[in-house]
PDB file of C-alpha atoms in Angstrom:
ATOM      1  CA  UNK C   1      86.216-117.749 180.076  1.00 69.00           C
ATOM      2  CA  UNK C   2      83.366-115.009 180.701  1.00 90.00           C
ATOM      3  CA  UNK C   3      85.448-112.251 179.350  1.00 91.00           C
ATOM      4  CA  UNK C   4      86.051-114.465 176.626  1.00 92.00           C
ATOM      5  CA  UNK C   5      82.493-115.146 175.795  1.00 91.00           C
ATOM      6  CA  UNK C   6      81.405-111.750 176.542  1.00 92.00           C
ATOM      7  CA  UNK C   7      83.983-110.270 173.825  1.00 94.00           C
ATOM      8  CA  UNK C   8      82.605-113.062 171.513  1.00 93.00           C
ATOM      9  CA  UNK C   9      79.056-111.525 171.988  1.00 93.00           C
ATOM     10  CA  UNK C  10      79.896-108.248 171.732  1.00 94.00           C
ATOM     11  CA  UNK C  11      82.094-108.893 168.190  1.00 95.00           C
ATOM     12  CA  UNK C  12      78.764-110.732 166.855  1.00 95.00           C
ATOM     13  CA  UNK C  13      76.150-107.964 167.985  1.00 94.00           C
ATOM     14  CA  UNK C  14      78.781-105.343 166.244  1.00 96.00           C
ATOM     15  CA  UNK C  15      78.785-107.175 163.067  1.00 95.00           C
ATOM     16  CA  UNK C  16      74.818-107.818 163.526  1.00 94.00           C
ATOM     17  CA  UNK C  17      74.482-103.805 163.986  1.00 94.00           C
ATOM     18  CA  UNK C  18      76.735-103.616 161.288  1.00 95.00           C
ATOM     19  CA  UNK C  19      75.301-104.754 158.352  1.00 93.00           C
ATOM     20  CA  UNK C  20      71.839-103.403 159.880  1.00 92.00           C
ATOM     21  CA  UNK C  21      73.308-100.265 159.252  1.00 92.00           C
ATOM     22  CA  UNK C  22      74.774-100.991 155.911  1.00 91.00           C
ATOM     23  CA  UNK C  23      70.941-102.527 155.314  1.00 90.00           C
ATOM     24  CA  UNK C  24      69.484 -98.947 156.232  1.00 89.00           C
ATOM     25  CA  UNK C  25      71.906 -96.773 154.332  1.00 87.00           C
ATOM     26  CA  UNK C  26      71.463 -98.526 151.342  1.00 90.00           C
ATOM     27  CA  UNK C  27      67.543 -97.721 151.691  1.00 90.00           C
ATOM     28  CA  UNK C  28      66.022 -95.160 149.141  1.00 90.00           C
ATOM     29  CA  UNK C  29      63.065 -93.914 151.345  1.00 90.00           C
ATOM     30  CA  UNK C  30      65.488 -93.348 154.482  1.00 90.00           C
ATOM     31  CA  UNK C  31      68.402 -91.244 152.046  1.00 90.00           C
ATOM     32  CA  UNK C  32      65.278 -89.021 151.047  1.00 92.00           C
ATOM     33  CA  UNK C  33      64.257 -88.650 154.459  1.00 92.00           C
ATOM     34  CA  UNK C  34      67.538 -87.520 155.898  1.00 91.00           C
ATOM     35  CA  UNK C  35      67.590 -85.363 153.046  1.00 93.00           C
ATOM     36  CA  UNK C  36      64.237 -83.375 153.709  1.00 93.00           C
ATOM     37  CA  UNK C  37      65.700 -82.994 157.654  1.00 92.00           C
ATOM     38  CA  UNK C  38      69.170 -81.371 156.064  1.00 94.00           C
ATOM     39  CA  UNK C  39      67.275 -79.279 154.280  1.00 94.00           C
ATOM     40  CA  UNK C  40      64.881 -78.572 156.629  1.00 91.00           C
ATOM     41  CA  UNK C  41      67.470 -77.838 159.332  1.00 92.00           C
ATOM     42  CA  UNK C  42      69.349 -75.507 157.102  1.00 94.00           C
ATOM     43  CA  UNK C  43      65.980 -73.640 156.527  1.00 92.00           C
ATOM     44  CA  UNK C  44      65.342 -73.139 159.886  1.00 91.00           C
ATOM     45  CA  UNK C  45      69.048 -72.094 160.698  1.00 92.00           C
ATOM     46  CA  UNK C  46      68.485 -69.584 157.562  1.00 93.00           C
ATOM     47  CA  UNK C  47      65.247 -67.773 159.400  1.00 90.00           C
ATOM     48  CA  UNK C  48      66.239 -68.226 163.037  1.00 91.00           C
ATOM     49  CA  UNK C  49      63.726 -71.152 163.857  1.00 89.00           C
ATOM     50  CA  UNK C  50      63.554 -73.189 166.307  1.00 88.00           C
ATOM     51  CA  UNK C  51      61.682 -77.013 165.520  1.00 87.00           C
ATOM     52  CA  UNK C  52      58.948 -76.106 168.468  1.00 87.00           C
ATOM     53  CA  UNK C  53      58.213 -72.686 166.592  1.00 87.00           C
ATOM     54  CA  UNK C  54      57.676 -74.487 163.401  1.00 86.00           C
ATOM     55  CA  UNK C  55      55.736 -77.261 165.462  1.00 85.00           C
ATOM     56  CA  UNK C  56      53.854 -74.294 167.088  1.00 86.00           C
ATOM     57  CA  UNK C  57      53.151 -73.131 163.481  1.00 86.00           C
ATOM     58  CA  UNK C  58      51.463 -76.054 162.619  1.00 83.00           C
ATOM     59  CA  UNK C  59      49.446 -76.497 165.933  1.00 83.00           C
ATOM     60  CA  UNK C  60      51.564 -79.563 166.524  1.00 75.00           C
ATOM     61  CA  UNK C  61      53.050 -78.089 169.779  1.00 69.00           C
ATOM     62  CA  UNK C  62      55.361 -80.656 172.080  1.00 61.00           C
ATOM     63  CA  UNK C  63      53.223 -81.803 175.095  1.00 56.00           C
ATOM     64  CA  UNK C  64      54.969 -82.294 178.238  1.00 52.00           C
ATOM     65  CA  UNK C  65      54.568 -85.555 179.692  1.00 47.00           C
ATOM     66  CA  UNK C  66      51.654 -84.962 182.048  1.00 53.00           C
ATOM     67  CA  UNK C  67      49.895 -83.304 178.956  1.00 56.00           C
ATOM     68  CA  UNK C  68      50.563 -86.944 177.192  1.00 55.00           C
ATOM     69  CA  UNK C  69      49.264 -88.839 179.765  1.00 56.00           C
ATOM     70  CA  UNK C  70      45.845 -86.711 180.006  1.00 55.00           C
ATOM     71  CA  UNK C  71      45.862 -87.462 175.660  1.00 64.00           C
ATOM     72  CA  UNK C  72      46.314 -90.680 176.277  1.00 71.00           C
ATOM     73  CA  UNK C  73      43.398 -91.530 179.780  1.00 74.00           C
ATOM     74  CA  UNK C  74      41.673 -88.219 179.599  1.00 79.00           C
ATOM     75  CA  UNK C  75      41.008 -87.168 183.022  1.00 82.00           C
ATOM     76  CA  UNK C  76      38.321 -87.860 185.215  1.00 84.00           C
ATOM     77  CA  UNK C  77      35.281 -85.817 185.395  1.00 87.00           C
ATOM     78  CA  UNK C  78      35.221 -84.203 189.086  1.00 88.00           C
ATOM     79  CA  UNK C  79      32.340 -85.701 191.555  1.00 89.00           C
ATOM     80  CA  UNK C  80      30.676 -83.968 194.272  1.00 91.00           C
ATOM     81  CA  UNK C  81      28.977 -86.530 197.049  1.00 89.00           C
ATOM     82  CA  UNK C  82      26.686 -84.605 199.711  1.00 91.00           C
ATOM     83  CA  UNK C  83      25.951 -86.667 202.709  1.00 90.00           C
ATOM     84  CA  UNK C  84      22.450 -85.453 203.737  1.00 91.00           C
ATOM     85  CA  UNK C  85      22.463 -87.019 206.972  1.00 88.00           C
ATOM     86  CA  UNK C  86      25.831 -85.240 208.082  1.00 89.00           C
ATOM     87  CA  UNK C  87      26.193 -82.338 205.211  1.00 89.00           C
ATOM     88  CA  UNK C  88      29.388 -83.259 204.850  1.00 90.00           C
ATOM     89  CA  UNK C  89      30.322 -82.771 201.067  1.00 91.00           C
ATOM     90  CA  UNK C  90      33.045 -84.764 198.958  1.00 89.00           C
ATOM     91  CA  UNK C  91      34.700 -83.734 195.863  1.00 90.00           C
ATOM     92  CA  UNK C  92      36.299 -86.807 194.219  1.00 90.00           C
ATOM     93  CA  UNK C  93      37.773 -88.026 190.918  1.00 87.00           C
ATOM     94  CA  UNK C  94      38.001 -91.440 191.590  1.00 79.00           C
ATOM     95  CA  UNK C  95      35.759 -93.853 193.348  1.00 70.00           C
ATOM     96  CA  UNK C  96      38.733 -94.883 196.023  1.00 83.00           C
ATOM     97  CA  UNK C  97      38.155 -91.875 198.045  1.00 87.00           C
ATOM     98  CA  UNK C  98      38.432 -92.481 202.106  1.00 90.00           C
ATOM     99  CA  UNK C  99      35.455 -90.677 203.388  1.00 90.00           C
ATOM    100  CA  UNK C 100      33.505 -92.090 200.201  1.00 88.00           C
ATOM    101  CA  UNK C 101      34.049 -95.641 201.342  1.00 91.00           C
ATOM    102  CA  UNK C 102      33.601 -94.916 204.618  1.00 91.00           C
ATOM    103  CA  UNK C 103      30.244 -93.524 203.750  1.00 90.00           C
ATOM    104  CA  UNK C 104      29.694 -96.496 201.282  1.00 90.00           C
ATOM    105  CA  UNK C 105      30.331 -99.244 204.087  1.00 91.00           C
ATOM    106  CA  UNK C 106      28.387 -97.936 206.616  1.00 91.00           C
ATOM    107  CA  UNK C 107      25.033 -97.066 204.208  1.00 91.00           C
ATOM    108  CA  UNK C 108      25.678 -99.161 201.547  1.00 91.00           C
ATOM    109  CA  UNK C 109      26.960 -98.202 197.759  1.00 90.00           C
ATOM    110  CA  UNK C 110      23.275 -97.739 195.911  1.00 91.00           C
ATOM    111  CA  UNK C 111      22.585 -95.082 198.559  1.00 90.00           C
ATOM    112  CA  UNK C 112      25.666 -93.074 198.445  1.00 88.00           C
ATOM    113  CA  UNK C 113      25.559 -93.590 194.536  1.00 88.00           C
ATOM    114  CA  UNK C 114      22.223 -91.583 194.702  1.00 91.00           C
ATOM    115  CA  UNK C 115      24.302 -88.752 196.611  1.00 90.00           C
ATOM    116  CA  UNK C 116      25.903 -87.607 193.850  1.00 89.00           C
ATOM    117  CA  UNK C 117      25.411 -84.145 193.064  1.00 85.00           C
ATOM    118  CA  UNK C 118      27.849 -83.544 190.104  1.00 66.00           C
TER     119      UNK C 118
END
């Protein structure tokens, strides 16, 4: 009976997807669409280039996805903490830093906050 039901499903997503597709084909705004990318693509093909050069042209250049991440949070601004009772110095983007909560549990947060350098 699963197999059954499971073909059932299937034959009523493919007619679902179906007239979706018949739905989007039918649309003006997608037919001029696909148009402007056939065109485009055989304009490219004509001059030898490649959709990054073109994006590149237009300062629209593909980030990778740790340059989409930093577009998206930013990063952090770097910290410097100088103990002056030890000298030690941290360097820190984030507040979870081991020596920095060390520091902040044995002389409190306000006085470690005042440490900060950069």
């Amino acid at each position: 009976m699963n197999k059954l039901a499971a073909y059932i499903e299937a034959k009523s997503e493919m007619e679902n997807l179906k007239k979706r597709l018949e739905a989007l084909e039918s649309d003006e705004s997608l037919k001029q669409t696909l148009k402007f990318q056939n065109e485009l693509d055989k304009l490219m093909d004509k001059f030898g280039v490649s959709q990054d050069d073109v994006l590149k042209m237009w300062g629209k250049a593909k980030a990778d996805a740790k340059g989409a991440a930093d577009k998206r949070r930013g990063t952090r601004p770097l910290k410097t903490y100088k103990n002056p009772k030890t000298g030690e110095t941290v360097k820190t983007r984030g507040g979870n830093h081991k020596t920095l909560n060390a520091w902040r549990e044995e002389y409190g947060k306000d006085a470690v906050d005042s440490w900060l350098v950069k």
